[in-house]
PDB file of C-alpha atoms in Angstrom:
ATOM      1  CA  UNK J   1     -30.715-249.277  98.950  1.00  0.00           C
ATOM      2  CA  UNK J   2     -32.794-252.321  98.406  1.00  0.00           C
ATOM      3  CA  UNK J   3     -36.093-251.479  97.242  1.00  0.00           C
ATOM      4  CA  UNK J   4     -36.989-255.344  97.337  1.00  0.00           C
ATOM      5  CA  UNK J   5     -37.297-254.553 101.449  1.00  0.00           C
ATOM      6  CA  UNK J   6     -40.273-253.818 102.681  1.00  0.00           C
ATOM      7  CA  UNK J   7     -40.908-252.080 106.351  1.00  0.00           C
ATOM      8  CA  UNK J   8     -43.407-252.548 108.340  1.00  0.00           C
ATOM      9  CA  UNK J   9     -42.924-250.675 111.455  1.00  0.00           C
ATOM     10  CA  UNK J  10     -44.597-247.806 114.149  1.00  0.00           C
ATOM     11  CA  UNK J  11     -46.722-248.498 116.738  1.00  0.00           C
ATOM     12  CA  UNK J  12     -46.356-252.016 118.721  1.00  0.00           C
ATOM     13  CA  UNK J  13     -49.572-253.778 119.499  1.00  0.00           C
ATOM     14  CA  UNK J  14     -51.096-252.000 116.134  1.00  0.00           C
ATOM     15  CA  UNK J  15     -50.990-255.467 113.849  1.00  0.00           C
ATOM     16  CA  UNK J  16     -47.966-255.722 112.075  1.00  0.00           C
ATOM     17  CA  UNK J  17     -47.775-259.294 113.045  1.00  0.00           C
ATOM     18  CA  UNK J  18     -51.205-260.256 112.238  1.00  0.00           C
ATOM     19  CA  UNK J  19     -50.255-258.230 108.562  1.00  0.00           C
ATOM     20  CA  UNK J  20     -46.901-259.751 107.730  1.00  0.00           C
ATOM     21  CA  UNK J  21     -48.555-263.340 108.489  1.00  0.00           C
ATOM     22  CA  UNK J  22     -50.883-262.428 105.793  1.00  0.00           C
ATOM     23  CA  UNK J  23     -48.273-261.395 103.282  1.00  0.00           C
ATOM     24  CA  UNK J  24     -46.107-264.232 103.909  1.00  0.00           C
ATOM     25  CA  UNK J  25     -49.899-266.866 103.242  1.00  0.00           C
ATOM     26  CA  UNK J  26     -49.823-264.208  99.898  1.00  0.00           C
ATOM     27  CA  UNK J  27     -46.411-266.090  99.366  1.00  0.00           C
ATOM     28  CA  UNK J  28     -43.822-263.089 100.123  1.00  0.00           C
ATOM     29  CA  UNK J  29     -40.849-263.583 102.337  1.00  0.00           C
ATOM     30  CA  UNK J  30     -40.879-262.075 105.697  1.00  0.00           C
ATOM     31  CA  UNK J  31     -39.032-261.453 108.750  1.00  0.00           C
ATOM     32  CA  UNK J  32     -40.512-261.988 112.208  1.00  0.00           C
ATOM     33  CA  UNK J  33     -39.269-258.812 114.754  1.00  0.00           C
ATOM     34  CA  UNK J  34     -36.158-258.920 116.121  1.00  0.00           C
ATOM     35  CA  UNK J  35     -37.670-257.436 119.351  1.00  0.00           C
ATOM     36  CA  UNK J  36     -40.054-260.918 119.918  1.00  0.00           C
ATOM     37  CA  UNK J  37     -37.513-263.025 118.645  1.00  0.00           C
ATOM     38  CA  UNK J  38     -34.637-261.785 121.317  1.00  0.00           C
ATOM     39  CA  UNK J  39     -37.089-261.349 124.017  1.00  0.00           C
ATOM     40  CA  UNK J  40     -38.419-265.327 123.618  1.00  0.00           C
ATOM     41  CA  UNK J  41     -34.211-266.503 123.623  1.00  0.00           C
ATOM     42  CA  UNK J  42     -33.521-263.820 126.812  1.00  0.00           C
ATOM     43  CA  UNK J  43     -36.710-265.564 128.653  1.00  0.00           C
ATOM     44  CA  UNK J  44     -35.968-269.063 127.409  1.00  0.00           C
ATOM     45  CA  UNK J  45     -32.085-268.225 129.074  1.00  0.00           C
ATOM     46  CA  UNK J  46     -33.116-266.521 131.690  1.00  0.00           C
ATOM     47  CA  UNK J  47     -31.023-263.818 130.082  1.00  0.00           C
ATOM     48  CA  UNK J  48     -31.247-260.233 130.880  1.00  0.00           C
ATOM     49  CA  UNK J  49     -31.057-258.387 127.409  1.00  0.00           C
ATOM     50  CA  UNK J  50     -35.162-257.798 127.606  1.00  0.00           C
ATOM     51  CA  UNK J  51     -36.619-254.302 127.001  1.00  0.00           C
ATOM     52  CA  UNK J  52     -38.023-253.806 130.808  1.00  0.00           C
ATOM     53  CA  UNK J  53     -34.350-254.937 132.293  1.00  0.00           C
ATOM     54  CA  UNK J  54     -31.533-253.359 129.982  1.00  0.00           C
ATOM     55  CA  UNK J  55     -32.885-251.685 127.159  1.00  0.00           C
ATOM     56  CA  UNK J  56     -30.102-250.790 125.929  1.00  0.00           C
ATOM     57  CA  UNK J  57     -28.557-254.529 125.319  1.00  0.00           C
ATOM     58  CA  UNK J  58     -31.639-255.216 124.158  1.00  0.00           C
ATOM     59  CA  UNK J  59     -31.809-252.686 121.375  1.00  0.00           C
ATOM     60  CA  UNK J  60     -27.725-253.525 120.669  1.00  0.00           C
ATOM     61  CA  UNK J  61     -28.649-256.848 120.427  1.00  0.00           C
ATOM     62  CA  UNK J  62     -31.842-256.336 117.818  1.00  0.00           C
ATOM     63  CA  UNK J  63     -29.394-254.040 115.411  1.00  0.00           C
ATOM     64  CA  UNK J  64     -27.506-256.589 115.243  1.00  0.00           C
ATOM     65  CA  UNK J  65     -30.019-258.753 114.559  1.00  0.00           C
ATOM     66  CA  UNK J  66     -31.571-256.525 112.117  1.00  0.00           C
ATOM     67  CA  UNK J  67     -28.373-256.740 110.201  1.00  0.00           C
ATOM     68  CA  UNK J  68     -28.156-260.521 109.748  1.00  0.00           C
ATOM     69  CA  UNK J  69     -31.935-260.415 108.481  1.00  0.00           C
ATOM     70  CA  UNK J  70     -30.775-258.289 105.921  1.00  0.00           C
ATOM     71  CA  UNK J  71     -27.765-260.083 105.081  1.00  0.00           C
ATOM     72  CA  UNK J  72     -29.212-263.260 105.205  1.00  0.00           C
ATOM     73  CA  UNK J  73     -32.698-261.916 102.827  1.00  0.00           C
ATOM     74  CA  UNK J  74     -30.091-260.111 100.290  1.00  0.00           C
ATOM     75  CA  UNK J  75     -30.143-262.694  97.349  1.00  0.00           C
ATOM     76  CA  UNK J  76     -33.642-263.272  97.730  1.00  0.00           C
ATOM     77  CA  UNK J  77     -35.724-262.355  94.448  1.00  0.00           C
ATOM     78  CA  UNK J  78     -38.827-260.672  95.247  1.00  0.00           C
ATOM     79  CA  UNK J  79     -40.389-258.181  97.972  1.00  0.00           C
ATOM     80  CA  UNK J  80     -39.392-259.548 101.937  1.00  0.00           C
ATOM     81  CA  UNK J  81     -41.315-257.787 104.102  1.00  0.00           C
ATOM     82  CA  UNK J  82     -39.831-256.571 107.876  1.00  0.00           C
ATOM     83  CA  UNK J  83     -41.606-256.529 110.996  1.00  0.00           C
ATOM     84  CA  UNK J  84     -39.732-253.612 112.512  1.00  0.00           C
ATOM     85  CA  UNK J  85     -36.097-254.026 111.808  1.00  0.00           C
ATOM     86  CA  UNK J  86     -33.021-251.651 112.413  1.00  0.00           C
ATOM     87  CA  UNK J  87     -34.287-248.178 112.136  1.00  0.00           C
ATOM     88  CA  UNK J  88     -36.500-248.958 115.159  1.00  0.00           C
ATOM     89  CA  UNK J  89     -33.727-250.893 116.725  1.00  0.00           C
ATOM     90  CA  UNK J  90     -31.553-247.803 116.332  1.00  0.00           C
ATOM     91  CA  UNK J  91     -34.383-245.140 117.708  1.00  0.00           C
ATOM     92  CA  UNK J  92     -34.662-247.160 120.659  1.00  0.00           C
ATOM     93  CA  UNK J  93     -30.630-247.256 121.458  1.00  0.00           C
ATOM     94  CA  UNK J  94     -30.523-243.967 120.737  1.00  0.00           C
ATOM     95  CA  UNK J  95     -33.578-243.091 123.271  1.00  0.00           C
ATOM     96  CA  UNK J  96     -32.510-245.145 125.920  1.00  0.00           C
ATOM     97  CA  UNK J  97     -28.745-245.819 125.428  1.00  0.00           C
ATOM     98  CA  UNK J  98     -27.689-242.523 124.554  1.00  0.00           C
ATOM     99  CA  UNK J  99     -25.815-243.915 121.630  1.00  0.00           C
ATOM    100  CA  UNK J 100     -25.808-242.157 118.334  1.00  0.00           C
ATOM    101  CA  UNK J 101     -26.385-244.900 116.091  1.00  0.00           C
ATOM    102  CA  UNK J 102     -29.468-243.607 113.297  1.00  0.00           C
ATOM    103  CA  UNK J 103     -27.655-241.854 111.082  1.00  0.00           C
ATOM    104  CA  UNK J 104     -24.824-243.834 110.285  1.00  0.00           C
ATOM    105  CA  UNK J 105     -26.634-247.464 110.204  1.00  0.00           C
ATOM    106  CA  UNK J 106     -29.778-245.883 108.011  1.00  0.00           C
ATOM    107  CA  UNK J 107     -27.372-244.619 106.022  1.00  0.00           C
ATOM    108  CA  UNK J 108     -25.364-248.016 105.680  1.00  0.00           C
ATOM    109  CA  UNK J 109     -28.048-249.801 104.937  1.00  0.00           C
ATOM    110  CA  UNK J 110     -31.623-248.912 103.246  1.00  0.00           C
ATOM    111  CA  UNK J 111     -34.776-250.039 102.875  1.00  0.00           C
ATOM    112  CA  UNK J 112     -37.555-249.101  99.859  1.00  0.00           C
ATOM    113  CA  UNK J 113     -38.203-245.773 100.224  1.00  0.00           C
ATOM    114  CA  UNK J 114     -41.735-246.340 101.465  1.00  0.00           C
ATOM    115  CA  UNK J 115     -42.220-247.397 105.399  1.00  0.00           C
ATOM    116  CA  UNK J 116     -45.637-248.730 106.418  1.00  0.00           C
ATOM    117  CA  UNK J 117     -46.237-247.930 109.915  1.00  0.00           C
ATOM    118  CA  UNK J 118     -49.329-248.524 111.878  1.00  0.00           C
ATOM    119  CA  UNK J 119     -51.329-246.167 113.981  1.00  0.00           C
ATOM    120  CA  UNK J 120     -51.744-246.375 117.320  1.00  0.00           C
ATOM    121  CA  UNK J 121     -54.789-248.292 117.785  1.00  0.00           C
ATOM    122  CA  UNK J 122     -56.435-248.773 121.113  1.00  0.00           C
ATOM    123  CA  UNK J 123     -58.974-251.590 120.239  1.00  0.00           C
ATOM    124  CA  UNK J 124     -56.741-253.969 119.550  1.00  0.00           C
ATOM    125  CA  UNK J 125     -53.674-253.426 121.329  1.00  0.00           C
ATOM    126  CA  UNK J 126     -52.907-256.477 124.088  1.00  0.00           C
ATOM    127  CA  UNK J 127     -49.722-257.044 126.083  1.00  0.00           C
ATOM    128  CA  UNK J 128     -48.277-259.901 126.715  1.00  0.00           C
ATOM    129  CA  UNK J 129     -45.162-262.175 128.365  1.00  0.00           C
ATOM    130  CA  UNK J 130     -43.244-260.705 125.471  1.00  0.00           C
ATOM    131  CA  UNK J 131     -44.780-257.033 125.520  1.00  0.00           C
ATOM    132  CA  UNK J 132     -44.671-256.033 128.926  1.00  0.00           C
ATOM    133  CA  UNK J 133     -44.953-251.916 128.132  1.00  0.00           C
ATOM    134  CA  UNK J 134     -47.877-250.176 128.386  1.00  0.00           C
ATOM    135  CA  UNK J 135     -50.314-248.543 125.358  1.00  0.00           C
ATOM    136  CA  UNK J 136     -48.011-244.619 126.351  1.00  0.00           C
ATOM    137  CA  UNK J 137     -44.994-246.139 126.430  1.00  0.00           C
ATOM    138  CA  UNK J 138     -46.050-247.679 122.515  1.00  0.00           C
ATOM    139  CA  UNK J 139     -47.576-244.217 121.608  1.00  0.00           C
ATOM    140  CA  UNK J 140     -44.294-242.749 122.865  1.00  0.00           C
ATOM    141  CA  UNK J 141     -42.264-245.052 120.635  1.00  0.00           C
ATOM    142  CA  UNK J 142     -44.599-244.452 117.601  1.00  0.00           C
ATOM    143  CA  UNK J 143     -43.720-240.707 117.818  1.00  0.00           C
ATOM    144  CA  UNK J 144     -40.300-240.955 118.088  1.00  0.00           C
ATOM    145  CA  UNK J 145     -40.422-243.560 114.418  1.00  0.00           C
ATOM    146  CA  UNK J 146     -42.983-241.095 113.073  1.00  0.00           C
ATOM    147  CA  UNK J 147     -40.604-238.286 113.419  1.00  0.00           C
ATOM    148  CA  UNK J 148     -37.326-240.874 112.499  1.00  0.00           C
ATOM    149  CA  UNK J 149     -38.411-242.394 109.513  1.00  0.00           C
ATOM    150  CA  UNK J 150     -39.219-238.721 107.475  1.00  0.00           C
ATOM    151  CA  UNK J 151     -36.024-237.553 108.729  1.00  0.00           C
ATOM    152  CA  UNK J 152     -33.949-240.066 107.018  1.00  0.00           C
ATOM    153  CA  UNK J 153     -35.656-239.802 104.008  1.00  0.00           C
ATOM    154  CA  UNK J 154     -38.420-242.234 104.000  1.00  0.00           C
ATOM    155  CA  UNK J 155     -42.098-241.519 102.897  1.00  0.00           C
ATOM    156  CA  UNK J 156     -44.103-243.214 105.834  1.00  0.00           C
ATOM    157  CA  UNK J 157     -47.544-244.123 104.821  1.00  0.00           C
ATOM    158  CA  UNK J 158     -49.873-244.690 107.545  1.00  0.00           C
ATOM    159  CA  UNK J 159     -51.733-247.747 107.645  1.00  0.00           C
ATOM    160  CA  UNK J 160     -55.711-247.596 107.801  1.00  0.00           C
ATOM    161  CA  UNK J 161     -57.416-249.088 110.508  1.00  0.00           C
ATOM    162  CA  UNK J 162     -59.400-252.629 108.543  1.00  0.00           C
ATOM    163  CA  UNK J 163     -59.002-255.639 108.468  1.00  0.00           C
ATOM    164  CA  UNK J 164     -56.148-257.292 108.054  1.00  0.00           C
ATOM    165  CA  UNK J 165     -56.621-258.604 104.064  1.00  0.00           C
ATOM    166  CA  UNK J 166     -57.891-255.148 103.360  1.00  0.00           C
ATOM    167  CA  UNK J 167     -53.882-253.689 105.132  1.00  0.00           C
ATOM    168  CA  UNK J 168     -52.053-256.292 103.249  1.00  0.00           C
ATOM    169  CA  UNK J 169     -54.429-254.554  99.831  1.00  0.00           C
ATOM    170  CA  UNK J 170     -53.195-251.230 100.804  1.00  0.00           C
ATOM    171  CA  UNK J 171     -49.553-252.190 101.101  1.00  0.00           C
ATOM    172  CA  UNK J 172     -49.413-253.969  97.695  1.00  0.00           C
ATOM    173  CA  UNK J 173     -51.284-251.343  96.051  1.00  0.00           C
ATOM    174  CA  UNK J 174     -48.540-248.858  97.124  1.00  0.00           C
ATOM    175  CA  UNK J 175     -45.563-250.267  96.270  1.00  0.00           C
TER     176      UNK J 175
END
C-alpha cells in the first residue's frame, strides 16, 4: 500500500478537477484522469476506445493507464493526488465488460486508506465533448464506487459541497 497516494474519486461532474488543480497550485503532485486523458487521444485518432462506443476498451485501456500513473508516481516523495484512477477503472469493466477485475487489481495495488469522493452535485455538473453521459448515468456510477470503495477496505469520506479552497482544506485536514 502506498499511503503517499491520494484518491480522489465518485461522482463525475462533482469537481475533482477543479480540486486536484488546486492541490497541485498548493504544490502536490497530481494525476489528471485517465478517463479525459484516453478520451482526448481516442477523439484526436478518431479511435473508438471512448466510453459511449466500447466501454469496455475504454475502461481496459484506463487500468492500464492507471497502472503506469502509479508506476511512474512511485519514487515520488510526498502526497500525489489521483483524479479517479484504477478502482474506478476496474468498477466500470466490471459493470460493463463483465470482467472480474476489482478484487485482484485493488488488491495488487493500494492506495491510502482514505478515498475522497464527491457527491453528486447537480449545480455544478456540465457535460461536455469529453463527458457525453448524462447527470443518472454519473449518479449510477457514484453508487456503484460508493458501495466499491468500503468493500475493499477503504474509508470513503465524502466531500462537502464549498468552494473549492475550502475541499482542498478538508482533504489536508484529513489525511
Amino acid at each position: 500500500m502506498s499511503d503517499r497516494f491520494i484518491v480522489l474519486s465518485g461522482c463525475s461532474g462533482g469537481g475533482k478537477s477543479t480540486l486536484l488543480d488546486e492541490l497541485r497550485r498548493r504544490g502536490h503532485a497530481t494525476v489528471e484522469e485517465p478517463g479525459r486523458r484516453i478520451v482526448q487521444a481516442e477523439l484526436a485518432a478518431g479511435g473508438s476506445a471512448l466510453p459511449w462506443r466500447d466501454m469496455a476498451a475504454f475502461a481496459r485501456r484506463a487500468i492500464d493507464l492507471a497502472l503506469a500513473d502509479r508506476a511512474r508516481m512511485q519514487d515520488h516523495p510526498g502526497l500525489v493526488f489521483f483524479d479517479r484512477g484504477l478502482i474506478d477503472a476496474a468498477c466500470a469493466l466490471e459493470a460493463h465488460g463483465g470482467e472480474r477485475v476489482l478484487d485482484s487489481l485493488a488488491a495488487a495495488h493500494r492506495y491510502h486508506r482514505k478515498v475522497f469522493l464527491t457527491p453528486p452535485w447537480p449545480e455544478i455538473y456540465a457535460g461536455d465533448a469529453e463527458r457525453r453521459h448524462g447527470f443518472d448515468a454519473a449518479l449510477e456510477e457514484y453508487e456503484q464506487l460508493e458501495q466499491a470503495f468500503p468493500r475493499l477496505g477503504y474509508e470513503t469520506v465524502v466531500l462537502p459541497k464549498v468552494s473549492v479552497e475550502a475541499r482542498a482544506d478538508f482533504v489536508l485536514a484529513r489525511l
